[in-house]
Coordinates of C-alpha atoms in Angstrom, one line a residue:
M188 CA 16.6 -129.5 -68.3
T189 CA 13.8 -131.9 -68.8
R190 CA 13.2 -134.2 -71.8
G191 CA 11.6 -132.2 -74.6
G192 CA 11.6 -128.9 -72.6
S193 CA 13.9 -126.4 -71.1
A194 CA 14.9 -125.2 -67.7
A195 CA 13.3 -121.8 -68.6
G196 CA 9.9 -123.6 -69.2
G197 CA 10.0 -123.1 -72.9
P198 CA 7.9 -125.0 -75.4
V199 CA 8.0 -128.8 -75.1
V200 CA 9.5 -130.5 -78.2
P201 CA 7.9 -134.0 -78.1
T202 CA 9.8 -137.2 -78.6
A203 CA 8.5 -138.9 -81.8
L204 CA 8.2 -142.6 -82.0
K205 CA 7.5 -144.4 -85.3
I206 CA 5.2 -147.5 -85.4
L207 CA 4.5 -149.5 -88.6
I208 CA 1.2 -151.1 -89.3
A209 CA 1.7 -154.1 -91.6
G210 CA 0.0 -157.2 -92.8
G211 CA -1.6 -158.8 -95.9
F212 CA -3.8 -157.2 -98.5
G213 CA -7.2 -156.1 -97.1
V214 CA -6.5 -157.0 -93.5
G215 CA -7.5 -153.6 -92.0
K216 CA -4.3 -151.4 -91.9
T217 CA -6.0 -148.3 -93.3
T218 CA -8.9 -148.8 -91.0
M219 CA -6.7 -149.1 -87.9
V220 CA -4.7 -145.9 -88.7
S221 CA -8.0 -144.1 -89.2
S222 CA -9.6 -145.4 -86.0
V223 CA -6.8 -144.1 -83.7
S224 CA -5.3 -141.1 -85.5
E225 CA -6.1 -137.7 -83.8
V226 CA -5.6 -136.0 -87.2
S227 CA -7.3 -136.8 -90.5
P228 CA -5.0 -139.6 -91.7
L229 CA -3.1 -139.2 -94.9
R230 CA -4.2 -142.0 -97.3
T231 CA -2.8 -143.1 -100.6
E232 CA -5.6 -145.3 -101.8
E233 CA -6.5 -146.0 -105.4
Q234 CA -9.5 -147.8 -106.8
L235 CA -8.9 -151.4 -107.8
T236 CA -9.2 -151.8 -111.6
V237 CA -8.9 -154.5 -114.2
A238 CA -5.2 -153.9 -114.2
S239 CA -5.0 -155.6 -110.8
E240 CA -6.7 -158.7 -112.0
G241 CA -4.4 -161.7 -111.6
V242 CA -2.0 -159.6 -109.6
D243 CA -3.8 -158.8 -106.3
D244 CA -5.3 -161.8 -104.5
L245 CA -8.9 -160.9 -103.5
T246 CA -9.6 -164.2 -101.8
G247 CA -11.6 -163.5 -98.7
V248 CA -11.8 -159.7 -99.5
E249 CA -13.9 -159.8 -102.6
R250 CA -15.8 -156.7 -101.6
K251 CA -12.6 -154.6 -101.3
S252 CA -12.7 -151.8 -104.0
S253 CA -9.5 -149.8 -103.2
T254 CA -5.9 -150.4 -102.1
T255 CA -3.1 -148.5 -100.5
V256 CA -0.4 -147.8 -103.0
A257 CA 2.2 -145.9 -100.8
L258 CA 1.4 -145.5 -97.1
D259 CA -1.2 -144.4 -94.6
F260 CA -0.1 -141.9 -92.0
G261 CA -1.6 -140.9 -88.7
R262 CA -0.6 -139.4 -85.3
I263 CA -1.4 -140.1 -81.6
T264 CA -0.2 -137.8 -78.8
I265 CA 0.5 -140.0 -75.8
A266 CA 1.7 -137.1 -73.6
P267 CA 2.8 -133.5 -74.2
D268 CA 6.4 -134.9 -74.7
L269 CA 5.6 -138.1 -76.5
V270 CA 3.9 -138.6 -79.9
L271 CA 3.4 -141.8 -81.9
Y272 CA 3.5 -141.6 -85.7
L273 CA 1.8 -144.4 -87.5
F274 CA 2.8 -145.6 -90.9
G275 CA 0.5 -148.1 -92.6
T276 CA 2.4 -150.2 -95.2
P277 CA 0.9 -151.4 -98.5
G278 CA 0.0 -155.1 -98.3
Q279 CA 0.5 -156.3 -101.9
E280 CA 3.7 -158.0 -102.9
R281 CA 4.3 -155.6 -105.7
F282 CA 4.7 -152.8 -103.2
W283 CA 7.0 -154.6 -100.7
F284 CA 10.0 -152.8 -102.1
M285 CA 8.9 -149.8 -100.0
W286 CA 9.0 -151.5 -96.7
D287 CA 12.7 -151.0 -96.1
G288 CA 12.4 -147.3 -96.3
L289 CA 9.3 -147.2 -94.1
A290 CA 11.0 -149.4 -91.5
T291 CA 14.0 -147.1 -91.0
G292 CA 13.9 -145.7 -87.5
A293 CA 10.8 -147.7 -86.4
L294 CA 10.5 -148.5 -82.7
G295 CA 8.2 -151.4 -83.4
A296 CA 5.4 -152.7 -85.6
V297 CA 1.9 -154.2 -85.7
V298 CA 1.3 -157.2 -87.9
L299 CA -2.4 -157.4 -88.6
A300 CA -3.7 -160.9 -89.2
D301 CA -7.0 -162.2 -90.7
T302 CA -7.7 -165.8 -89.5
R303 CA -9.3 -166.5 -93.0
R304 CA -5.9 -165.8 -94.6
L305 CA -3.2 -166.3 -91.9
D306 CA -0.6 -167.2 -94.5
A307 CA -0.8 -163.5 -95.7
S308 CA 0.9 -162.5 -92.4
F309 CA 4.1 -164.5 -92.9
A310 CA 5.8 -162.0 -95.1
S311 CA 5.4 -159.2 -92.5
I312 CA 6.5 -161.4 -89.6
D313 CA 9.6 -162.6 -91.5
F314 CA 10.4 -159.0 -92.4
F315 CA 10.4 -157.7 -88.8
E316 CA 12.0 -160.8 -87.3
S317 CA 14.9 -160.6 -89.8
R318 CA 15.5 -156.9 -88.9
G319 CA 15.1 -157.3 -85.2
I320 CA 12.1 -155.0 -85.0
P321 CA 9.8 -155.9 -82.1
F322 CA 6.2 -156.4 -83.1
A323 CA 2.8 -157.5 -81.9
V324 CA 0.2 -159.4 -83.9
G325 CA -3.3 -158.0 -83.9
V326 CA -5.9 -160.6 -85.0
N327 CA -8.5 -158.5 -86.7
C328 CA -11.8 -160.1 -85.8
F329 CA -14.0 -159.2 -88.8
D330 CA -17.7 -158.9 -88.1
G331 CA -17.0 -159.5 -84.4
R332 CA -16.2 -163.2 -85.0
R333 CA -13.7 -164.8 -82.6
D334 CA -13.4 -168.3 -83.9
V335 CA -9.9 -168.8 -82.5
D336 CA -7.9 -167.7 -79.5
A337 CA -4.5 -166.1 -79.2
D338 CA -2.7 -169.4 -78.5
Q339 CA -4.1 -171.0 -81.6
V340 CA -2.9 -168.0 -83.7
R341 CA 0.5 -168.1 -82.0
Q342 CA 0.9 -171.7 -82.9
A343 CA -0.3 -171.3 -86.5
L344 CA 2.1 -168.4 -87.1
D345 CA 5.0 -170.1 -85.2
L346 CA 5.5 -167.2 -82.9
G347 CA 7.7 -167.1 -79.9
P348 CA 6.2 -166.8 -76.4
T349 CA 7.3 -163.2 -76.0
T350 CA 5.5 -161.9 -79.1
P351 CA 2.1 -160.4 -78.1
V352 CA -0.9 -161.7 -79.9
I353 CA -4.1 -159.6 -79.4
L354 CA -7.6 -160.3 -80.6
C355 CA -9.0 -156.9 -81.8
D356 CA -11.5 -155.0 -83.9
V357 CA -9.5 -152.2 -85.6
R358 CA -12.7 -150.3 -86.3
E359 CA -12.8 -149.5 -82.6
R360 CA -10.4 -146.9 -81.3
Q361 CA -9.8 -148.5 -77.9
S362 CA -9.2 -152.0 -79.4
S363 CA -6.6 -150.5 -81.8
K364 CA -5.0 -148.7 -78.9
E365 CA -4.6 -151.9 -77.0
V366 CA -2.6 -153.4 -79.9
L367 CA -0.4 -150.3 -80.0
L368 CA 0.3 -150.6 -76.3
A369 CA 1.3 -154.2 -76.8
V370 CA 3.8 -153.0 -79.4
L371 CA 5.2 -150.4 -77.0
G372 CA 5.5 -153.1 -74.3
A373 CA 7.4 -155.4 -76.7
A374 CA 9.8 -152.6 -77.7
R375 CA 10.4 -151.7 -74.0
R376 CA 11.3 -155.4 -73.2
R377 CA 13.6 -155.6 -76.2
I378 CA 15.4 -152.4 -75.1
E379 CA 15.7 -153.7 -71.5
A380 CA 17.1 -157.0 -72.6
R381 CA 19.8 -155.2 -74.7
L382 CA 20.7 -153.1 -71.7
V383 CA 21.1 -156.2 -69.5
A384 CA 23.1 -157.9 -72.2
A385 CA 25.4 -154.9 -72.4
G386 CA 25.9 -154.9 -68.6
L387 CA 24.2 -151.5 -68.3
R388 CA 21.3 -152.8 -66.2
P389 CA 21.2 -155.7 -63.7
G390 CA 19.4 -158.8 -65.0

């Protein structure tokens, strides 16, 4: 018997891994899911209206005309027996009540950051740290600008040395994949550390 298959060579049932894509409003979560998903992503975007005035902070994203109101969903097949399911979370504070449900069963997460509004990343970082969910920070370099380096972002966000910080452009598939690989690496290290702590693997 092999993982996801059968001794008789029956159809492979893939192992599904869940990754969350989080971050502040307008940071690029929907764009990231769209850039890497092998299927047309499910989107729950609505147009911004006057009802959001005074509620949604558009500082730095004044041109944004729509917003995710539930989630974005995409899929990546890593191997015949391994599939990643991506769930983009809504960024506005008024939708944070949904995060607990979305985080259930998540292997890890991406926190997308915008250097123009780094403070918008703190809520996502606090959420995943408090729940012990490994994550990587993807610094979305809008318009190709790289005014900071990873160490500067790590210091500004008060991140530990084991949290990956990746400069990226989420419009590009390969760049987004590199961030996801960093999440998988962080999750693997967390699992290995727990095995060592439990005496199930030598340190």
